[in-house]
PDB file of C-alpha atoms and ligand atoms in Angstrom:
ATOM      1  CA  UNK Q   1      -1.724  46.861 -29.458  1.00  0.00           C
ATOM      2  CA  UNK Q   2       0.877  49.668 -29.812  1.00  0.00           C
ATOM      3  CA  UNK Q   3      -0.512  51.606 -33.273  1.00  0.00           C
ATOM      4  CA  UNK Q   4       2.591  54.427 -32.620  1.00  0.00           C
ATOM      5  CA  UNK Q   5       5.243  55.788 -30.893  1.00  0.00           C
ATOM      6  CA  UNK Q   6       2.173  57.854 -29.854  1.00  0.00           C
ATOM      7  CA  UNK Q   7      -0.869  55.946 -29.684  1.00  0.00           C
ATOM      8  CA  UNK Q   8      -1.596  52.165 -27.664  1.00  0.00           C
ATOM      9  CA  UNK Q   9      -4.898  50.510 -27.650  1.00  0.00           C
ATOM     10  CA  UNK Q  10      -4.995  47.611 -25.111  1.00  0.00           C
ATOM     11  CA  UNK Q  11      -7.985  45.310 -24.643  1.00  0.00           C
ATOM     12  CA  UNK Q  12      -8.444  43.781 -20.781  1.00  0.00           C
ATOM     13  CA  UNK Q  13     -11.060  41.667 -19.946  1.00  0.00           C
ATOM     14  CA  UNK Q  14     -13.458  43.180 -22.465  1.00  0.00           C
ATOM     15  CA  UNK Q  15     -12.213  46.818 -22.322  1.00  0.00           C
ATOM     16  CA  UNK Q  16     -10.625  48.781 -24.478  1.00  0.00           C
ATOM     17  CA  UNK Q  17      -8.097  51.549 -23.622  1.00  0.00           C
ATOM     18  CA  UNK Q  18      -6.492  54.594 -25.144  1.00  0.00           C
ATOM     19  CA  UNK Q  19      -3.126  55.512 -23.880  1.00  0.00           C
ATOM     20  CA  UNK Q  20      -1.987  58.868 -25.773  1.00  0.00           C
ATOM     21  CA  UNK Q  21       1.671  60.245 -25.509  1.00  0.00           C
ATOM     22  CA  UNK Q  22       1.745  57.540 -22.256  1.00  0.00           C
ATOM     23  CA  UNK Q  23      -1.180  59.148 -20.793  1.00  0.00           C
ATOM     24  CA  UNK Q  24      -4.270  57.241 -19.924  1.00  0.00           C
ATOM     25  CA  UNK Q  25      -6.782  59.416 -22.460  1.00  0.00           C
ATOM     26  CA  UNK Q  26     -10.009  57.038 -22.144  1.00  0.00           C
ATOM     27  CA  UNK Q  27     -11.296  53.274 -21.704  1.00  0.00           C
ATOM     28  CA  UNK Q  28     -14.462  52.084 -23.021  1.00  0.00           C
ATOM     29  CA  UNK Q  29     -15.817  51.379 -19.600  1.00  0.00           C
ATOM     30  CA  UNK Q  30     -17.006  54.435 -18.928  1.00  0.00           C
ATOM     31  CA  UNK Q  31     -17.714  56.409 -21.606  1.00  0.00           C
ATOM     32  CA  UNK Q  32     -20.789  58.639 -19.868  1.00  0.00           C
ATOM     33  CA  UNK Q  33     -19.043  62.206 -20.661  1.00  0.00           C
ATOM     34  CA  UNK Q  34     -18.119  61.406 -24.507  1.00  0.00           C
ATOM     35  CA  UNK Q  35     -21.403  60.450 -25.200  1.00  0.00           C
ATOM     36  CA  UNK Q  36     -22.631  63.702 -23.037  1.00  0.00           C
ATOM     37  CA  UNK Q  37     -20.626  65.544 -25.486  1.00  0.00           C
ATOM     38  CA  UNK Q  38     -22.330  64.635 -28.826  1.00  0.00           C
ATOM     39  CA  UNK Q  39     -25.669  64.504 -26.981  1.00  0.00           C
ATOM     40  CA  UNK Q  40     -25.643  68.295 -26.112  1.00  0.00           C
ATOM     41  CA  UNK Q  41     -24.756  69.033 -29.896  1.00  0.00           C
ATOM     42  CA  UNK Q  42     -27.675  67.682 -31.054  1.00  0.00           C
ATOM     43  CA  UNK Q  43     -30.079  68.476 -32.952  1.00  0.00           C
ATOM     44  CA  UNK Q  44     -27.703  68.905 -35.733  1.00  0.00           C
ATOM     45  CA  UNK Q  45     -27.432  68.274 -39.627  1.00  0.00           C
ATOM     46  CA  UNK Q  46     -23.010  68.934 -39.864  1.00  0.00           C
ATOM     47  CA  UNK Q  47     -20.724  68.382 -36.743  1.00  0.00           C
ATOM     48  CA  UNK Q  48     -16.781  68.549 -36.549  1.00  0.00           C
ATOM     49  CA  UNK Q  49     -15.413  66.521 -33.813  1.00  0.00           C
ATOM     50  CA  UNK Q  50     -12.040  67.249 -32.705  1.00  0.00           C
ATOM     51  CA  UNK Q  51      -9.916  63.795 -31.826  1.00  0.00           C
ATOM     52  CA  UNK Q  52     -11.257  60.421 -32.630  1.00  0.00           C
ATOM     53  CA  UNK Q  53     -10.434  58.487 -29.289  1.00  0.00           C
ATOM     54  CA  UNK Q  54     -12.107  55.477 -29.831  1.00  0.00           C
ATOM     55  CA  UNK Q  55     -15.470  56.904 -31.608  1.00  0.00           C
ATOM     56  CA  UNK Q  56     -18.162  57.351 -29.166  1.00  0.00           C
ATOM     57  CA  UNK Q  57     -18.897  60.609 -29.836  1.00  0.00           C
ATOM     58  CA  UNK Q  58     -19.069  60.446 -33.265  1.00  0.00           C
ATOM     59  CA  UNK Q  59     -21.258  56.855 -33.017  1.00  0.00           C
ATOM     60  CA  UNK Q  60     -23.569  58.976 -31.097  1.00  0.00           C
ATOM     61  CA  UNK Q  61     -23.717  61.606 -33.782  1.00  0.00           C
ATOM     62  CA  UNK Q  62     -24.139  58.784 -36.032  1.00  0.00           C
ATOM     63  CA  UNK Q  63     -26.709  57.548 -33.747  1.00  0.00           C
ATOM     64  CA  UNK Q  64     -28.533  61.179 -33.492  1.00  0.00           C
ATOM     65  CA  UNK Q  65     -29.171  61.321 -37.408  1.00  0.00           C
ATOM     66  CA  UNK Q  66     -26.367  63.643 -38.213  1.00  0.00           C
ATOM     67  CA  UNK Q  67     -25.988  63.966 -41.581  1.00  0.00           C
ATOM     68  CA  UNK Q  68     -22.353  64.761 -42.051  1.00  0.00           C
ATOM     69  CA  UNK Q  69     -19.521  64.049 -39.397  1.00  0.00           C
ATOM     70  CA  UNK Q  70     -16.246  65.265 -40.064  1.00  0.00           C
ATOM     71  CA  UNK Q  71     -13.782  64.236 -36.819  1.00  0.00           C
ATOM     72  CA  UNK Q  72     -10.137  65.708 -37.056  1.00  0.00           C
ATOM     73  CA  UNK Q  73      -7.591  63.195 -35.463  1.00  0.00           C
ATOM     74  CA  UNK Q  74      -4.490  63.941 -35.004  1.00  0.00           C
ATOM     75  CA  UNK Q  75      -2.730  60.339 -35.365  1.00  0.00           C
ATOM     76  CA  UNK Q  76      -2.801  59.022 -38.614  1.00  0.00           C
ATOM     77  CA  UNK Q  77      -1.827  55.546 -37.366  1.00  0.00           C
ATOM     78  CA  UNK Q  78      -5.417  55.209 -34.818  1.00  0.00           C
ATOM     79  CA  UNK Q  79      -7.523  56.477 -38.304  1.00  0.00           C
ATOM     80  CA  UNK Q  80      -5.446  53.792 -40.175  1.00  0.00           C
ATOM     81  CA  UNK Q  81      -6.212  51.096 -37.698  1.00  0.00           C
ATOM     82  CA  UNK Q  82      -9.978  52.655 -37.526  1.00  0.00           C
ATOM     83  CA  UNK Q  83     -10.280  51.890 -41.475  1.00  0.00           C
ATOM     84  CA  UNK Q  84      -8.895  48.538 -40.270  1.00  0.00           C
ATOM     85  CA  UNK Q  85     -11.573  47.886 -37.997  1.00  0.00           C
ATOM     86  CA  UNK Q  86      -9.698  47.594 -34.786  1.00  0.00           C
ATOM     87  CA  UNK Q  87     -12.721  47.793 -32.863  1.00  0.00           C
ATOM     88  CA  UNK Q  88     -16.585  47.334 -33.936  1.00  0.00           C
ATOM     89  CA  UNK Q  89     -17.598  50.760 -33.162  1.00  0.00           C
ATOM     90  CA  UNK Q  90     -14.070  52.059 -35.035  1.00  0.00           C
ATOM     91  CA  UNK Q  91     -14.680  49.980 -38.378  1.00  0.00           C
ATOM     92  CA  UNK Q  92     -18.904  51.393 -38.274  1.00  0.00           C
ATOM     93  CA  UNK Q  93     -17.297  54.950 -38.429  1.00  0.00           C
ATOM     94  CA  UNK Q  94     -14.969  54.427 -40.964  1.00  0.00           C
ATOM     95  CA  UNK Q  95     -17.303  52.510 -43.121  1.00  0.00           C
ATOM     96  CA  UNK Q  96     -20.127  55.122 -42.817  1.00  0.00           C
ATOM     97  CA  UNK Q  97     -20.504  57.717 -45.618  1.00  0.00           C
ATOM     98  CA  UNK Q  98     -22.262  59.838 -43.208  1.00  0.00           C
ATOM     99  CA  UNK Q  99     -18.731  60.436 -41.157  1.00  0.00           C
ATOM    100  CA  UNK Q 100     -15.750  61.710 -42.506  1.00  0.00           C
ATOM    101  CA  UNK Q 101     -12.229  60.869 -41.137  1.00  0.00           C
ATOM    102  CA  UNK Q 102      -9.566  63.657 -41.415  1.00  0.00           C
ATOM    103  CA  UNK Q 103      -5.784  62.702 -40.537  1.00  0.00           C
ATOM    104  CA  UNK Q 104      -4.969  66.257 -39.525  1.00  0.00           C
ATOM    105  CA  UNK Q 105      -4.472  69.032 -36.338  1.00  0.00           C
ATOM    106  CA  UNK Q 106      -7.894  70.656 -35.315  1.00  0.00           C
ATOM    107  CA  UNK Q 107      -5.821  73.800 -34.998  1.00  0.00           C
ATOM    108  CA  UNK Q 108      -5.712  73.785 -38.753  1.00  0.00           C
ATOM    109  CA  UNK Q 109      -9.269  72.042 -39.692  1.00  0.00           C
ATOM    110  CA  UNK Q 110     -11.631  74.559 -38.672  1.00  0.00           C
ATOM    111  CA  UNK Q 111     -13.624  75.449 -41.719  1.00  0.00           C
ATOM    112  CA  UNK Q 112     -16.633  77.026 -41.846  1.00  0.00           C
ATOM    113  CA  UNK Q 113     -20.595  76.234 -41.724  1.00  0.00           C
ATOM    114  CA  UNK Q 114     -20.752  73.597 -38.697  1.00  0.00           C
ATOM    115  CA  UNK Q 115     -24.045  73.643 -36.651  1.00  0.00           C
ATOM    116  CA  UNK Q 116     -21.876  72.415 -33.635  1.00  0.00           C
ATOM    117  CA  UNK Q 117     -17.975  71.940 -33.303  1.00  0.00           C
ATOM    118  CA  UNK Q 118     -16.950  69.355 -30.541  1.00  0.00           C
ATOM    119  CA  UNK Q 119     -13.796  69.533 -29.277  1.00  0.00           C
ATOM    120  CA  UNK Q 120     -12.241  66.337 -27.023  1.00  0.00           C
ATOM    121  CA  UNK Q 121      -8.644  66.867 -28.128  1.00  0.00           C
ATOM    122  CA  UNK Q 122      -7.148  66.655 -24.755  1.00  0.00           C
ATOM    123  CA  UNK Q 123      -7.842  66.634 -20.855  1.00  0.00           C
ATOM    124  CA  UNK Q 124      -8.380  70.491 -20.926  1.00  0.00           C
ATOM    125  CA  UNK Q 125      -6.101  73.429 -20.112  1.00  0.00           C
ATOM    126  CA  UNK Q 126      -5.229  72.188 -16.978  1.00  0.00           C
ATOM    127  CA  UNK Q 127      -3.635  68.913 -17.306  1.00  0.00           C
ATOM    128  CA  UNK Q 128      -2.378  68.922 -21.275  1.00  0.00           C
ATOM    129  CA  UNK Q 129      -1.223  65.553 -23.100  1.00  0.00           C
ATOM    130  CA  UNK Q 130       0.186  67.084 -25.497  1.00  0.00           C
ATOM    131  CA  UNK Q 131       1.546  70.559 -25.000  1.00  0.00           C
ATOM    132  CA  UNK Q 132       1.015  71.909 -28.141  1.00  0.00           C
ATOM    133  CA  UNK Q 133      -3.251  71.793 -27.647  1.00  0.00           C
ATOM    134  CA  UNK Q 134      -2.906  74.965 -25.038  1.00  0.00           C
ATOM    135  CA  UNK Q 135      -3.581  77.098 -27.471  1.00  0.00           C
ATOM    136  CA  UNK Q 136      -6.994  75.622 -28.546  1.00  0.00           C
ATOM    137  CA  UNK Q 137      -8.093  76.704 -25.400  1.00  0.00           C
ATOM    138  CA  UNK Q 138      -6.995  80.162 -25.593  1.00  0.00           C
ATOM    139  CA  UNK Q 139      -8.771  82.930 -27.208  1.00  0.00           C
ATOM    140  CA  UNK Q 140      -7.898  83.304 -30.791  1.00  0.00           C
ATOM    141  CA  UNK Q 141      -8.611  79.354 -31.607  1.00  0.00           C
ATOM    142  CA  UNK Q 142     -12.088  79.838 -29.802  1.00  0.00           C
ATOM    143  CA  UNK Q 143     -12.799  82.548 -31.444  1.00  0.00           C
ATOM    144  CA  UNK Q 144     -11.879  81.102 -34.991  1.00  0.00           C
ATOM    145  CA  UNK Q 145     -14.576  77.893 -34.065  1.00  0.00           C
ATOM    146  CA  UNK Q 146     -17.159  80.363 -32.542  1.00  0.00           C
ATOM    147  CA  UNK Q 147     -16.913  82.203 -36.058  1.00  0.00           C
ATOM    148  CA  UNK Q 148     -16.865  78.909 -38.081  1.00  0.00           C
ATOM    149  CA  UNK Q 149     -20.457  78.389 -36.599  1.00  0.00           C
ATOM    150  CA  UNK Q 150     -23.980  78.612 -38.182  1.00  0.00           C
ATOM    151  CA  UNK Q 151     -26.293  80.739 -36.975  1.00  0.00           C
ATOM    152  CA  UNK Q 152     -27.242  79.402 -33.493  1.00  0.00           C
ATOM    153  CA  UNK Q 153     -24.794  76.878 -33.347  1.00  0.00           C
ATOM    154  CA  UNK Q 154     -22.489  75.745 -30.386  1.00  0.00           C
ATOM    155  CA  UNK Q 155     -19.158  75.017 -29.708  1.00  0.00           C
ATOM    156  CA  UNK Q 156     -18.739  72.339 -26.999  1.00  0.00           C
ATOM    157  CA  UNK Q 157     -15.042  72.014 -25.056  1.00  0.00           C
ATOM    158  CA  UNK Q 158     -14.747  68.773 -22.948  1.00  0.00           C
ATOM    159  CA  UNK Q 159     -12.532  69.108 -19.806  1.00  0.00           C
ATOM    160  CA  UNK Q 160     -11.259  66.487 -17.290  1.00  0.00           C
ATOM    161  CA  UNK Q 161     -12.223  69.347 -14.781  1.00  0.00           C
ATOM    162  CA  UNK Q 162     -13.522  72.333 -14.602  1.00  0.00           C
ATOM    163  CA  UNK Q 163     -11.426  75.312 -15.729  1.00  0.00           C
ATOM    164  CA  UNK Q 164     -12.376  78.643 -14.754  1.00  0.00           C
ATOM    165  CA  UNK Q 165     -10.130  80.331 -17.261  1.00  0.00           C
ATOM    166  CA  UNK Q 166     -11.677  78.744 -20.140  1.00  0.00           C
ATOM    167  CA  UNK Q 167     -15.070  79.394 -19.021  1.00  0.00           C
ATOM    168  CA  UNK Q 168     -14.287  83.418 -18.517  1.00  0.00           C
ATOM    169  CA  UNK Q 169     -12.674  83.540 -21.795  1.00  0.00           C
ATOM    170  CA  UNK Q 170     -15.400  81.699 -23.345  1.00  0.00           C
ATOM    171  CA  UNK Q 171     -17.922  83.724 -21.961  1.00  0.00           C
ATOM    172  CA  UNK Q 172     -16.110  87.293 -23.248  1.00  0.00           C
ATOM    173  CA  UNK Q 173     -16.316  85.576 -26.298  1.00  0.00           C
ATOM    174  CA  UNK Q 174     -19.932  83.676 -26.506  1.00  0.00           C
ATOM    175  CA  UNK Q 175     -23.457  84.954 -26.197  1.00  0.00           C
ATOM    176  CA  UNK Q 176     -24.249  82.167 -24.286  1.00  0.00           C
ATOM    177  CA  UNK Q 177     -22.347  79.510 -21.513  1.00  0.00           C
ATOM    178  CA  UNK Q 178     -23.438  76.532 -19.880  1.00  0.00           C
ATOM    179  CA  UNK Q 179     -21.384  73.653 -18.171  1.00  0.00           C
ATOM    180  CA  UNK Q 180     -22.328  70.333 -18.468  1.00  0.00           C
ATOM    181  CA  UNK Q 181     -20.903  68.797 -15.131  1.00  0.00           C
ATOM    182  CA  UNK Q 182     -20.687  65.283 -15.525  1.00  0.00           C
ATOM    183  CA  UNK Q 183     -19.910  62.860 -12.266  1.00  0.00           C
ATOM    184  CA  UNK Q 184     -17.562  59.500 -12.858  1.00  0.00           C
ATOM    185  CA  UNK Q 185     -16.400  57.132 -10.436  1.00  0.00           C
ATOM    186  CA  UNK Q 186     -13.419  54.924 -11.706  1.00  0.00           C
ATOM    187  CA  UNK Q 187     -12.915  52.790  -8.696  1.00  0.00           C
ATOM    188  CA  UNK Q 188     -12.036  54.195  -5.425  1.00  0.00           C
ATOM    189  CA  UNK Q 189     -11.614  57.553  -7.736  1.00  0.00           C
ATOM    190  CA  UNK Q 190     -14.158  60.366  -8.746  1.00  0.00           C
ATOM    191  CA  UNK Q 191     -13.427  63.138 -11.310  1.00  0.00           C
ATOM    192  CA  UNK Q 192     -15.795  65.855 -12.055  1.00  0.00           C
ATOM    193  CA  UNK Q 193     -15.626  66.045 -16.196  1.00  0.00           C
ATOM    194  CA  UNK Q 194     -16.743  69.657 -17.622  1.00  0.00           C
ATOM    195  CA  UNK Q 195     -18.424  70.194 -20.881  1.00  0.00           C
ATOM    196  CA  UNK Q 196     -18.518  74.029 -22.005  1.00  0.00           C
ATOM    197  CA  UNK Q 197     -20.971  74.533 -24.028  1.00  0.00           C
ATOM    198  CA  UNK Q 198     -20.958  78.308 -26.003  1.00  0.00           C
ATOM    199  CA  UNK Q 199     -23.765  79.473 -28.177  1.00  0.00           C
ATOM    200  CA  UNK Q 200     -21.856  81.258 -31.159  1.00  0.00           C
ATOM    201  CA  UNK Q 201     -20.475  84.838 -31.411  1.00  0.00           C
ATOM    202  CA  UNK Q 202     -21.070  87.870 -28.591  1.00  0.00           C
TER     203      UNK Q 202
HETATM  204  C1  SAM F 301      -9.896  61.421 -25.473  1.00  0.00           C
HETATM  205  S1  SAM F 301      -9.706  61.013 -27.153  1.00  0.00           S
HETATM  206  C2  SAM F 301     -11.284  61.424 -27.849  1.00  0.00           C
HETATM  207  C3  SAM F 301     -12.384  60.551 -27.345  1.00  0.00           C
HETATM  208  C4  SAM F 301     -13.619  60.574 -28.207  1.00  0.00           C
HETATM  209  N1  SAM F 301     -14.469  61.706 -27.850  1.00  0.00           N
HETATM  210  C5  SAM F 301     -14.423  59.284 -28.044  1.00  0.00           C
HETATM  211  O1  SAM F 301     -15.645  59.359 -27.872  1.00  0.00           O
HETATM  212  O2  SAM F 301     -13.862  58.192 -28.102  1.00  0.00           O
HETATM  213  C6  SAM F 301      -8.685  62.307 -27.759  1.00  0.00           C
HETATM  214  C7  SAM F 301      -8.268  62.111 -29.222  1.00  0.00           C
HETATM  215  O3  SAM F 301      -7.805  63.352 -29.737  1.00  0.00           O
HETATM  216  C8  SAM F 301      -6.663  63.133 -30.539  1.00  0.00           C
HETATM  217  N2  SAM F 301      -5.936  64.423 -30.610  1.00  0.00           N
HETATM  218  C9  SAM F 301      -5.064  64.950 -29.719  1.00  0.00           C
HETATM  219  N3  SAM F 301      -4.688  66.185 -30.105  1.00  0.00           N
HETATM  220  C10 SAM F 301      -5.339  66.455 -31.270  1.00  0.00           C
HETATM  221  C11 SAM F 301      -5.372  67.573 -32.152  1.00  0.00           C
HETATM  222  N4  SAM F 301      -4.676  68.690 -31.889  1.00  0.00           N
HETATM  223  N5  SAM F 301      -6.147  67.497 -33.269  1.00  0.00           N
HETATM  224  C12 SAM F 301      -6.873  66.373 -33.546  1.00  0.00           C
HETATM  225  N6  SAM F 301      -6.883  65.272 -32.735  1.00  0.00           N
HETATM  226  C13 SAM F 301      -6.141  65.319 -31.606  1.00  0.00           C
HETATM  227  C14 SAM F 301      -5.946  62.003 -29.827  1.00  0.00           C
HETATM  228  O4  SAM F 301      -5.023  61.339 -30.692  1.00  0.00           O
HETATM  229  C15 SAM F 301      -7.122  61.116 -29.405  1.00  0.00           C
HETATM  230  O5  SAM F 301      -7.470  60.202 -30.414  1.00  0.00           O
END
């Protein structure tokens, strides 16, 4: 199903893929590192998710008890066809008054008083779907989400790799850094998927 010029969600034998800007983003067959994501936010009352995919993270949220979910998406077409109920999990998010959906750019939605701020926008620094997410890897976005924290909260960057940059500029900027390595074999192919995980200001 083509939502956009930007956006396709295709259903093969049971599994559903995300194709953004022509690039393979996700499928629903392995879904191990999203759900990584919202599991190292948790505990947590209020999370902002960055990019709506096709809602794992934010079902796992859901799932964890937290109380208010606001995820940013980018494509207004995929939270149209969310409200639609394109898939199960999709039409549970948009139907939940627990989780908010936000038609917008994460650059711009970063308001303040999140207990963790998840951000799965894009592959990472290295390998960019859309070329205007760099700069929520660079310093002055991080710092703006590190700032938007509670006390003791984290901000968590998904990556389709590790990316030393973003870990050295996180950790000038953090008082705390761990990465979440997380192993995934897609057929003959592995990938090593990162999560950054940075315990609010220095
Ligand atoms: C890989 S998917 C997210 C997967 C999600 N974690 C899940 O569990 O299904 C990335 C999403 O981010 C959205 N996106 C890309 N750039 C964005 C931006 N700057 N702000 C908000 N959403 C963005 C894409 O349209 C896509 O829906």
């Amino acid at each position: 199903m083509t939502i956009d010029d930007d956006i396709v969600l295709r259903t093969r034998d049971g599994v559903t893929e995300l194709i953004v800007n022509g690039v393979f983003a996700m499928d629903s067959a392995e879904v191990s590192s999203e759900l990584a994501l919202a599991d190292a936010c948790l505990p947590a009352r209020r999370v902002l998710v960055g990019g709506l995919g096709l809602g794992y993270t934010a079902a796992r949220l859901l799932d964890g008890g937290v109380q208010h979910i606001r995820v940013v998406e980018l494509s207004a077409a995929l939270v149209a066809t969310a409200r639609a109920g394109a898939t199960e999990q999709l039409g549970r998010l948009a139907s939940n008054p627990r989780v908010e959906l936000v038609v917008g750019d994460i650059a711009d939605a970063v308001t303040p008083g999140w207990d963790a701020i998840a951000l799965d926008v894009d592959n990472g620094p290295s390998f960019l779907i859309h070329d205007h997410n760099a700069a929520l890897y660079g310093a002055s976005f991080l710092a703006r989400c590190l700032a938007a924290l509670n006390p003791s909260g984290k901000l968590l960057v998904w990556c389709e790799s590790p990316s030393p940059d973003l870990e050295v500029e996180l950790r000038r900027l953090a008082r705390d850094v761990r990465v979440i390595v997380v192993p995934v074999f897609r057929g003959e192919r592995s990938f090593n998927y990162a999560i950054y995980v940075a315990s609010s200001q220095a």
